[in-house]
Structures are given as C-alpha cells and as structure tokens.
PDB file of C-alpha atoms in Angstrom:
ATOM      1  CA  UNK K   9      -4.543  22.274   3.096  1.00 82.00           C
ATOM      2  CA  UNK K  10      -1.714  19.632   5.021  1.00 85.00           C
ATOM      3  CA  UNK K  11      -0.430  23.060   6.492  1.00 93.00           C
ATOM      4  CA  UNK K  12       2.928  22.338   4.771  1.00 97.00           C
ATOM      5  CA  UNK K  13       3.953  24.951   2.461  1.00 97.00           C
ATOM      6  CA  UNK K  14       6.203  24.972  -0.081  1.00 98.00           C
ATOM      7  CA  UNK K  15       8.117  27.042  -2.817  1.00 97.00           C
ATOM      8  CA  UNK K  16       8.590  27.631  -5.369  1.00 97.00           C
ATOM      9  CA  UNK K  17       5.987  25.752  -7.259  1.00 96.00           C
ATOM     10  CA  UNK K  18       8.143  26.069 -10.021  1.00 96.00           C
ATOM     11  CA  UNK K  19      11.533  26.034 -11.015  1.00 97.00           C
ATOM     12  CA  UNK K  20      12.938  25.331 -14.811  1.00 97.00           C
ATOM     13  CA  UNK K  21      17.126  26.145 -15.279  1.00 97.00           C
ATOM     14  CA  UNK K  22      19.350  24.632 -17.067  1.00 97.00           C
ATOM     15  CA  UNK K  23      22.011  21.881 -16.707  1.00 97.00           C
ATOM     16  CA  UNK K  24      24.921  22.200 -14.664  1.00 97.00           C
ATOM     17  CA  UNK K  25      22.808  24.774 -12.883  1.00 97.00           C
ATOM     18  CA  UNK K  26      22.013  25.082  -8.923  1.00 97.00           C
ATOM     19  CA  UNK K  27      18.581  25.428  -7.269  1.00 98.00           C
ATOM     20  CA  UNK K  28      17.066  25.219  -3.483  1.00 98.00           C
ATOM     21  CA  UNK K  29      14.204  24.398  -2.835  1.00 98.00           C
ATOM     22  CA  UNK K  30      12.336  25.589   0.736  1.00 98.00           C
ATOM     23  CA  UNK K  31      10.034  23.794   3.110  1.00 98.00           C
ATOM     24  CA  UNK K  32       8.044  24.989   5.451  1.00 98.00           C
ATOM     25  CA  UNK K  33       6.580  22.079   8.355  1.00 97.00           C
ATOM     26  CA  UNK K  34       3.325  22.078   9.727  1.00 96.00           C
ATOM     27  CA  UNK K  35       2.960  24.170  12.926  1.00 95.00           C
ATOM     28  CA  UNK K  36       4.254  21.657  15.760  1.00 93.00           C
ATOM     29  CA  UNK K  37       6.139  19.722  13.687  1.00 95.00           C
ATOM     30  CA  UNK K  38       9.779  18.951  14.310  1.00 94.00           C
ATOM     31  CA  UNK K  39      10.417  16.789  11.392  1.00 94.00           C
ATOM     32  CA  UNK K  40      10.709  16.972   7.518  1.00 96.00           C
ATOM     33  CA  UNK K  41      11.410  14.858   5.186  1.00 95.00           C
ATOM     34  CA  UNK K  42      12.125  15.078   1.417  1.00 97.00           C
ATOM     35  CA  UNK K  43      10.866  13.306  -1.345  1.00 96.00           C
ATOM     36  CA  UNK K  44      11.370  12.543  -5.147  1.00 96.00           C
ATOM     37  CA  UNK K  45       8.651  11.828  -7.926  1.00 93.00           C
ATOM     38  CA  UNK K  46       9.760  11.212 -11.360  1.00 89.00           C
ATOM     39  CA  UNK K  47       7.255  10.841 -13.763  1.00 78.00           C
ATOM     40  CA  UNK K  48       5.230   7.477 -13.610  1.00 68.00           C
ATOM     41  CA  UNK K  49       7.378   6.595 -10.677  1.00 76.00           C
ATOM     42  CA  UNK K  50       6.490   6.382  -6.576  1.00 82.00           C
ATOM     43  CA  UNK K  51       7.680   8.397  -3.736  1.00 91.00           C
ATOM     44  CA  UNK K  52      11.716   8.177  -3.408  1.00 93.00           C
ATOM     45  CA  UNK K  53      12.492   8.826  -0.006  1.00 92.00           C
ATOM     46  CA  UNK K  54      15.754  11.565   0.056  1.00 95.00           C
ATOM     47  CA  UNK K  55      16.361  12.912   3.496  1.00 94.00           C
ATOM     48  CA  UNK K  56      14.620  13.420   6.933  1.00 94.00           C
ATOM     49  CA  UNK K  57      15.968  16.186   9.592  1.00 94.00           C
ATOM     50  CA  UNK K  58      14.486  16.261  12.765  1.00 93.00           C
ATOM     51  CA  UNK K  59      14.864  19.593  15.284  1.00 93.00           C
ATOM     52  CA  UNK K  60      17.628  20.527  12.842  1.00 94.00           C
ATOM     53  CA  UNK K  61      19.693  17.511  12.757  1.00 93.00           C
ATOM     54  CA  UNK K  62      20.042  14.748  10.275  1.00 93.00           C
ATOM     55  CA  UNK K  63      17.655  11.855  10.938  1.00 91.00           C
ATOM     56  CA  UNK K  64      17.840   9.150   8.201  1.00 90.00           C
ATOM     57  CA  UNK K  65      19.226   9.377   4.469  1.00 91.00           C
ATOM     58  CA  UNK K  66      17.728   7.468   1.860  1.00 90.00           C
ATOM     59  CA  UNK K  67      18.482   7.687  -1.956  1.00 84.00           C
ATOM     60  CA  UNK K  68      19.772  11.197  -2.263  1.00 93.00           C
ATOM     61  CA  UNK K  69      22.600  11.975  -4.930  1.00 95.00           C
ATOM     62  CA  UNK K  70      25.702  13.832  -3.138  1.00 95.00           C
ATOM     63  CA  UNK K  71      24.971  16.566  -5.372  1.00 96.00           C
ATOM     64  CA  UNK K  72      21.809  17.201  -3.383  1.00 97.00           C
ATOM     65  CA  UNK K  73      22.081  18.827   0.197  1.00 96.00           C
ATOM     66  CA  UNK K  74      19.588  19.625   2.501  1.00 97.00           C
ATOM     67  CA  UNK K  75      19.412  21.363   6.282  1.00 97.00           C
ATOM     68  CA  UNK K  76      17.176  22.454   8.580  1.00 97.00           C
ATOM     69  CA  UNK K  77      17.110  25.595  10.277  1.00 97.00           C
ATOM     70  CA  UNK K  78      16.078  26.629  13.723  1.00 96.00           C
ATOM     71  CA  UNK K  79      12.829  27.784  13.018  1.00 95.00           C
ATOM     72  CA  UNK K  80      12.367  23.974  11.141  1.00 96.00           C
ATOM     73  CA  UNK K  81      11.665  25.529   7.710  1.00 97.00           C
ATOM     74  CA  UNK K  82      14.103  23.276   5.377  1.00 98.00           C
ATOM     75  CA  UNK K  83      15.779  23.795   2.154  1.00 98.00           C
ATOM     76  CA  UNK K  84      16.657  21.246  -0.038  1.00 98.00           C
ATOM     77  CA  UNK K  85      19.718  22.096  -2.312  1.00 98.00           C
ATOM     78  CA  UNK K  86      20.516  20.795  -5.997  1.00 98.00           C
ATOM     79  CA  UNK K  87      23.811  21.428  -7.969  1.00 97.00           C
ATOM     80  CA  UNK K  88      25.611  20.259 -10.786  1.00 97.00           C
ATOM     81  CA  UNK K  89      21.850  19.748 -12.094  1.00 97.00           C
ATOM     82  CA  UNK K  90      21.343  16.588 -14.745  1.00 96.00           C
ATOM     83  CA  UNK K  91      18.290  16.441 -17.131  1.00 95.00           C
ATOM     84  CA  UNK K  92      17.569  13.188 -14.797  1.00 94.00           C
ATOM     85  CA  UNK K  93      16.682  15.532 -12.128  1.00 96.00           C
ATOM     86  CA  UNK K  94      13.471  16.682 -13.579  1.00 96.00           C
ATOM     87  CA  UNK K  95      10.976  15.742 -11.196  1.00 95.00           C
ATOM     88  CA  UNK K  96       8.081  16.817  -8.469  1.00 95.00           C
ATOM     89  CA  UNK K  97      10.094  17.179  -5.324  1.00 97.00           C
ATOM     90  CA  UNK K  98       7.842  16.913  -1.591  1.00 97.00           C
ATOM     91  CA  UNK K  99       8.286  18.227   1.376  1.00 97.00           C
ATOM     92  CA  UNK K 100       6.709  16.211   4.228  1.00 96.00           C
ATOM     93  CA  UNK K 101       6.371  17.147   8.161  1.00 95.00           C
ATOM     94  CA  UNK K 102       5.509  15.034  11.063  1.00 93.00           C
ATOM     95  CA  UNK K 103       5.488  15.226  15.225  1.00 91.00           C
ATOM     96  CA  UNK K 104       8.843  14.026  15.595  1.00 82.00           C
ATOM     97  CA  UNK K 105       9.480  11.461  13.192  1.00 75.00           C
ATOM     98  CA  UNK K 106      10.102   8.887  15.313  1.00 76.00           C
ATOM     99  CA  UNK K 107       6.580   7.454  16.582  1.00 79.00           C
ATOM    100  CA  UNK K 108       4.621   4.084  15.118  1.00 78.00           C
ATOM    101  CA  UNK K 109       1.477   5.083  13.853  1.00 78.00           C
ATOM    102  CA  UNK K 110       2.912   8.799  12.910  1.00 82.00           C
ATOM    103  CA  UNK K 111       1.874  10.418  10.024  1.00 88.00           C
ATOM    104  CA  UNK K 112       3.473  12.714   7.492  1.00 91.00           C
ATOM    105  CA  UNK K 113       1.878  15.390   6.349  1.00 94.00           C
ATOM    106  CA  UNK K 114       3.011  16.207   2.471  1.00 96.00           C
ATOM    107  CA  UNK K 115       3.375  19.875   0.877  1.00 97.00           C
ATOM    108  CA  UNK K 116       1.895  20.871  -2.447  1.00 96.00           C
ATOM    109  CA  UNK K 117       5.808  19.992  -4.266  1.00 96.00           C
ATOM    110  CA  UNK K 118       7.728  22.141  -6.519  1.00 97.00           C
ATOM    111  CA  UNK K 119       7.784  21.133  -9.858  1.00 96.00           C
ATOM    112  CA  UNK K 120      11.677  20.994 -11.125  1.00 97.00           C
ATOM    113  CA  UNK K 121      12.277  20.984 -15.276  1.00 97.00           C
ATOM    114  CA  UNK K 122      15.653  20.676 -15.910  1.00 97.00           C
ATOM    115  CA  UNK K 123      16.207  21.710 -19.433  1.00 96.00           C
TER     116      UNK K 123
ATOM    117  CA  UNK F  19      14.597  -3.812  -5.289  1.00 68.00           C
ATOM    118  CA  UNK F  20      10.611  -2.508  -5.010  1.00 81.00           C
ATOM    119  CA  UNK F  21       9.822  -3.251  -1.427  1.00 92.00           C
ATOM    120  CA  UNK F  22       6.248  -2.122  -1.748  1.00 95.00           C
ATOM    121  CA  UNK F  23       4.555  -3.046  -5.532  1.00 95.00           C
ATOM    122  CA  UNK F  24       1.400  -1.801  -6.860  1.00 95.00           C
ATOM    123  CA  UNK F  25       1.207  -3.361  -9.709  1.00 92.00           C
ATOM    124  CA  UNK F  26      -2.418  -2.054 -11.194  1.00 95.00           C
ATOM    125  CA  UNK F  27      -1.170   1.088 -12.564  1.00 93.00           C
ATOM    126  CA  UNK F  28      -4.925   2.121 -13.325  1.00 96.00           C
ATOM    127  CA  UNK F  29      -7.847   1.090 -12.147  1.00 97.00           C
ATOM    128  CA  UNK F  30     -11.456   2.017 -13.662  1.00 97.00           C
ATOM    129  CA  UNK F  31     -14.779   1.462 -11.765  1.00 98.00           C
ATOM    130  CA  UNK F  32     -18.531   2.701 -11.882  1.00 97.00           C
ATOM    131  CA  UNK F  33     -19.767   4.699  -9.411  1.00 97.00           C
ATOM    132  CA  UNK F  34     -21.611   3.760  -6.633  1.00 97.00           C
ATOM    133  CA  UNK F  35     -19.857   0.618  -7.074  1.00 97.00           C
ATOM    134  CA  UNK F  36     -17.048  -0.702  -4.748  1.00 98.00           C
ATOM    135  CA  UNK F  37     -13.292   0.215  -5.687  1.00 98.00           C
ATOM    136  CA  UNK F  38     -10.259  -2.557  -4.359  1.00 98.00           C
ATOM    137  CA  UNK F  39      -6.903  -0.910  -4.335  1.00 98.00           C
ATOM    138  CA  UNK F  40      -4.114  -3.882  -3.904  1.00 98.00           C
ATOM    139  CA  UNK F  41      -0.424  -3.334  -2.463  1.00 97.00           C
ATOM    140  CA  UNK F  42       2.265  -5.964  -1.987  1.00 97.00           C
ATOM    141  CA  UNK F  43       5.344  -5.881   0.200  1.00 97.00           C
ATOM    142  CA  UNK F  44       8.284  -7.747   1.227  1.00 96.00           C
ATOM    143  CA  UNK F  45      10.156  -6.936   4.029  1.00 92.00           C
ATOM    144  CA  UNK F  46       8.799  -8.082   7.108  1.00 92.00           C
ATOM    145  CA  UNK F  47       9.803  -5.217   9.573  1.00 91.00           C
ATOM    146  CA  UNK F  48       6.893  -3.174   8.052  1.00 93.00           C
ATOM    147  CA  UNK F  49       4.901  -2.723  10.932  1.00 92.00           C
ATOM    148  CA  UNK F  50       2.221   0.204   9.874  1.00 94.00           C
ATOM    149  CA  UNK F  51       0.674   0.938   6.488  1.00 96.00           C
ATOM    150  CA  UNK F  52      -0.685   4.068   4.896  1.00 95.00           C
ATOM    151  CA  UNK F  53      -2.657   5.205   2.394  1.00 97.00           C
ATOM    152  CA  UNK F  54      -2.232   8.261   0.322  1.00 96.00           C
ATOM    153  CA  UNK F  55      -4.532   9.951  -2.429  1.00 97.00           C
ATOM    154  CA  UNK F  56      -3.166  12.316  -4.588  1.00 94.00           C
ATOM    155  CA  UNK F  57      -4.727  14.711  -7.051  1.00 93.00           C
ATOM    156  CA  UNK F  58      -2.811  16.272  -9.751  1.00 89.00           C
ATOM    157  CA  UNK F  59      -0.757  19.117  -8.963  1.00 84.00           C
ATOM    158  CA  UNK F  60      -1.355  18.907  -5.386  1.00 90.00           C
ATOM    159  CA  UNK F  61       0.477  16.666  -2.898  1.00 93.00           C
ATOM    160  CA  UNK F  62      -0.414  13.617  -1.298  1.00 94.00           C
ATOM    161  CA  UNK F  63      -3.292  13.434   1.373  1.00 95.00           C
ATOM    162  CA  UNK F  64      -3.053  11.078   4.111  1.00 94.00           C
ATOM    163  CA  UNK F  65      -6.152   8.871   3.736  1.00 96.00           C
ATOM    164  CA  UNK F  66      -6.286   5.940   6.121  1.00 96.00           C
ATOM    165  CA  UNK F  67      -3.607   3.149   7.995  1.00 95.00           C
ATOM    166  CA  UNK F  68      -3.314   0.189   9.563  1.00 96.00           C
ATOM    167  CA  UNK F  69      -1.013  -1.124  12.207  1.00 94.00           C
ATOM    168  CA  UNK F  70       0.716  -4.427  11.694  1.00 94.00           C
ATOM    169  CA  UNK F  71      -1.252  -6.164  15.028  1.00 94.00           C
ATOM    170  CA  UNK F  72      -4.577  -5.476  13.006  1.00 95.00           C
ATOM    171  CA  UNK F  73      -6.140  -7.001   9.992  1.00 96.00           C
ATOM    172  CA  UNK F  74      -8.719  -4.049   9.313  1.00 97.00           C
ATOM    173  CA  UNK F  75      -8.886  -0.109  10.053  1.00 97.00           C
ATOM    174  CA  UNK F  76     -12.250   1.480   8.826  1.00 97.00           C
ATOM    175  CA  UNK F  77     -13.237   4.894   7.936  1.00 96.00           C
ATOM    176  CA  UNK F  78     -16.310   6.021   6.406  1.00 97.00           C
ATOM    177  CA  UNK F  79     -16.213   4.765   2.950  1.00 97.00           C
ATOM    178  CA  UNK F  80     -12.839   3.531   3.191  1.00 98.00           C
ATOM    179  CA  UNK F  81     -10.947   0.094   4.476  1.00 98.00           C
ATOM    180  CA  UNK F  82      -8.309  -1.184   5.134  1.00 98.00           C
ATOM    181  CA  UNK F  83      -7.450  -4.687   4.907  1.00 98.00           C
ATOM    182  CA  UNK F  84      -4.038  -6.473   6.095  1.00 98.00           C
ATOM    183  CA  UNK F  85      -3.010 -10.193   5.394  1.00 97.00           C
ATOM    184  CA  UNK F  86       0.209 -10.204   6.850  1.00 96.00           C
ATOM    185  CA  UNK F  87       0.813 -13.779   5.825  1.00 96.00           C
ATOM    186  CA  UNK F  88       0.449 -13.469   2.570  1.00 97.00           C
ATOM    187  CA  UNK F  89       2.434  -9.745   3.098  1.00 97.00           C
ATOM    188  CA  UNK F  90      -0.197  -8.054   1.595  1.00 97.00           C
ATOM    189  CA  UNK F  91      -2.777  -4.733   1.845  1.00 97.00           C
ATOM    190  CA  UNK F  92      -5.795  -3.645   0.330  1.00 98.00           C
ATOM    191  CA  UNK F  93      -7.676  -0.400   0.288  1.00 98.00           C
ATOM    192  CA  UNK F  94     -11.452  -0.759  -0.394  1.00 98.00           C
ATOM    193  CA  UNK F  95     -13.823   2.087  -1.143  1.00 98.00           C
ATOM    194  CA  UNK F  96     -17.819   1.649  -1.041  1.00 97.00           C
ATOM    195  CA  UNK F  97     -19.351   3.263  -3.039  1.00 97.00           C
ATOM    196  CA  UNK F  98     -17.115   4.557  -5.184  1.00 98.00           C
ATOM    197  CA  UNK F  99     -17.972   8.312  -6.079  1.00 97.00           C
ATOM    198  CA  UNK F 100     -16.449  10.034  -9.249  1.00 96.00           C
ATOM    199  CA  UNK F 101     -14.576  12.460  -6.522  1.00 95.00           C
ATOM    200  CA  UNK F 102     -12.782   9.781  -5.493  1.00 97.00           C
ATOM    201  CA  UNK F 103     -10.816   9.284  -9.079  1.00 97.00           C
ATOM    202  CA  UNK F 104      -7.061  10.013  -8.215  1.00 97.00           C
ATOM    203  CA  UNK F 105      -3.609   8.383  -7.601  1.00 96.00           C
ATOM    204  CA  UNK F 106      -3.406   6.448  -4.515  1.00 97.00           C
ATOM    205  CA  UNK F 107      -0.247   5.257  -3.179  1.00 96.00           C
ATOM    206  CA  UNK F 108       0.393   2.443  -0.403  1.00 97.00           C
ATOM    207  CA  UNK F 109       2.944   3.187   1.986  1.00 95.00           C
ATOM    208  CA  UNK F 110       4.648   1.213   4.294  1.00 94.00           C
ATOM    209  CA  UNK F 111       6.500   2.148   7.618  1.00 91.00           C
ATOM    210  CA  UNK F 112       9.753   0.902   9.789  1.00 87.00           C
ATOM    211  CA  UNK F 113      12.167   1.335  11.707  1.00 81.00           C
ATOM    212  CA  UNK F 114      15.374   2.818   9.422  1.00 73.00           C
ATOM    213  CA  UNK F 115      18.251   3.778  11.999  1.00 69.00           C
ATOM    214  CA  UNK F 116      18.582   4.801  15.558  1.00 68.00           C
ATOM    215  CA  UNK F 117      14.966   6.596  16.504  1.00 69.00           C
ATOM    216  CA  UNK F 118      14.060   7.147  12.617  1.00 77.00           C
ATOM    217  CA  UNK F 119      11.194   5.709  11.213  1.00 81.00           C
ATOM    218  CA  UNK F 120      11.110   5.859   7.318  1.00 85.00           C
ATOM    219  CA  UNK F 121       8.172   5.741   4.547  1.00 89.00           C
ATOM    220  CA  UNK F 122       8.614   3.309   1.513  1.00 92.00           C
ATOM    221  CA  UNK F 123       5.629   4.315  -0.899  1.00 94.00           C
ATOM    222  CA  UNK F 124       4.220   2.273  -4.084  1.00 94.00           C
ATOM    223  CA  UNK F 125       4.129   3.386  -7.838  1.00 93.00           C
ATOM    224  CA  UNK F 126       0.443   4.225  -7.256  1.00 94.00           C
ATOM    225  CA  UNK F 127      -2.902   3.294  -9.099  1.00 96.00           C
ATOM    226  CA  UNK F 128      -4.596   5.813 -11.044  1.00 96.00           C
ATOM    227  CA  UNK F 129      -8.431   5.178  -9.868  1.00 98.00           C
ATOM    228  CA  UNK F 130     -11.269   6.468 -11.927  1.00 98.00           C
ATOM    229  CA  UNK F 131     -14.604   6.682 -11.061  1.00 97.00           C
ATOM    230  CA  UNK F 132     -16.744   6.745 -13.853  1.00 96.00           C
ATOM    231  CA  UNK F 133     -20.337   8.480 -13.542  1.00 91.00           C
TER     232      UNK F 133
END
C-alpha cells in the first residue's frame, strides 16, 4: 500500500459527459501529480500541483482541469468526455516535487470507460 | 517524440534464472532514473533508481545499470522468481520549469517468470 488513495476505482458514462476524479497524497506529501494510461501505452504525464498551486503541465487536453485543495487531496476534472478518453488515470504524491532523487509514490488509478 | 523507449514489449524467462530489462533515452538533461513494477489492477510500485553520476544502484535481487554514453539503462533481476512476472516501466527524471521536476516513463515490458 503507496499510502495514496484513490477513487473511484471505477467510472463508465457516456460521451459528452463530465467526471472528477479525487486523489488523496501520501501523509507528508505536498505534491501530486496526474497521470494517463491508455491501453498498451506508458505513463502520460498530465499535471503536477504542489501545496495547492500549479507546478508543471504536461499533455493534458483543456477539457481536463485539475486543483488542489488545502488539505492536498486533488481532483482531476474531465468534460466534454471523447471515447479517446478511456483510460487508467494515476494519481501520484511526492515530498515536494521538486528534489533529485525524489520519488513518486503512485495510487491504485481509477479505471475510466467512456462509452 | 518517445523520449524514453522500451522497446521489448514482453519478456519471458525461467526462474531462478537472471531477467535484463533494457530502456533507451534521448534527452540528455535526464539526470535520475527509476524503475517501476506494476501488477494488474494495482498501480505502479517504485522499485529501484539510479542517479546520473553513477553507473550502478543495487538492491537485493535487483540492479541497476547506467551507460550514459550510449544513453542507456538496464534493470537486472537474479534470480528471477515467478513473483516477479509484471509490467515494469523505466522512468526518467529532469528538470521541467522553474523548481518542477517531471517523470517521462517507458511503454513497459511485460516480464514473465516461468516456473
């Protein structure tokens, strides 16, 4: 157990539809970061937020959202939903996100079907 | 443009014998590498890394080695035991903007151990 938890671990809507999708960091931890698995592919980095600001954006749609609150849980937001955007969606949490040598700590995911 | 390649998308050994997991990257301001194992329906595990001023990190059963010439990583595992069969992804780590350090991960090898 990374101590990163996650919900749900499922989710299945429809198109066009809007989801969020919540992160909770390891105890300690001041930064998250999101992630995107499609099938057969790696890790796409989306977002990071550190102590509730935005840290570094990576390939996130500008459908998809995201914030972090001040007790550092994060949500992760999805609208105008595409059947592209089925996919395993991680959470990740780390000291401060900032540090060589740091590592992230990855949640269990929520599994997104977008039908 | 895939920064970090794995480009064994399976991998099949016997056990007891000795597993070699092979990453390539390309851009030079990597300067630490991870290693991830992942198990289905669970996220990944942080396994074992490497800084860029080293050429091997050992752990147990598991090393690391880095040729940063050649700009490339391998994970080694001796013996292998049929526990061991999952998805392992290379990850590499830099700089991204400001104070943010971001992840670029692999497509991952699928490693079985057979008994």
């Amino acid at each position: 157990d990374s101590g990163v938890t996650q919900t749900p671990k499922h989710l299945i809507t429809a198109t066009g539809q809007r989801v969020t999708l919540r992160c909770s960091p390891r105890s300690g931890d001041l930064s998250v970061y999101w992630y995107q698995q499609s099938l057969d592919q790696g890790l796409q980095f989306l977002i990071q937020y550190y102590n509730g600001e935005e840290r570094a954006k990576g390939n996130i749609l500008e459908r998809f959202s995201a914030q972090q609150f001040p007790d550092l849980h994060s949500e992760l937001n999805l609208s105008s939903l595409e059947l592209g955007d089925s996919a395993l969606y991680f959470c990740a949490s780390s000291r401060d996100g900032g540090s060589i040598g740091e590592t992230q700590y990855f949640g269990p995911g929520t599994r997104l079907l977008v039908l | 443009d895939q920064q970090v390649k794995q480009n064994s998308p399976s991998l099949s050994v016997q056990e007891g014998r000795i597993s070699i997991l092979n990453c390539d990257y390309t851009n030079s301001m990597f300067d630490y590498f991870l290693w991830y194992k992942k198990y289905p329906a669970e996220g990944p595990t942080f396994l074992i890394s490497i800084s860029s001023i080293k050429d091997k990190n050992e752990d147990g059963r598991f090393t690391v080695f880095l040729n940063k010439s050649a700009k490339h990583l391998s994970l080694h595992i001796v013996p292998s035991q049929p526990g061991d069969s999952a998805v392992y992804f290379c990850a590499a780590s830099a700089r991204s903007s400001g104070s943010a350090r971001q992840l670029t991960f692999g497509s991952g090898t699928q490693l079985t151990v057979l008994p």
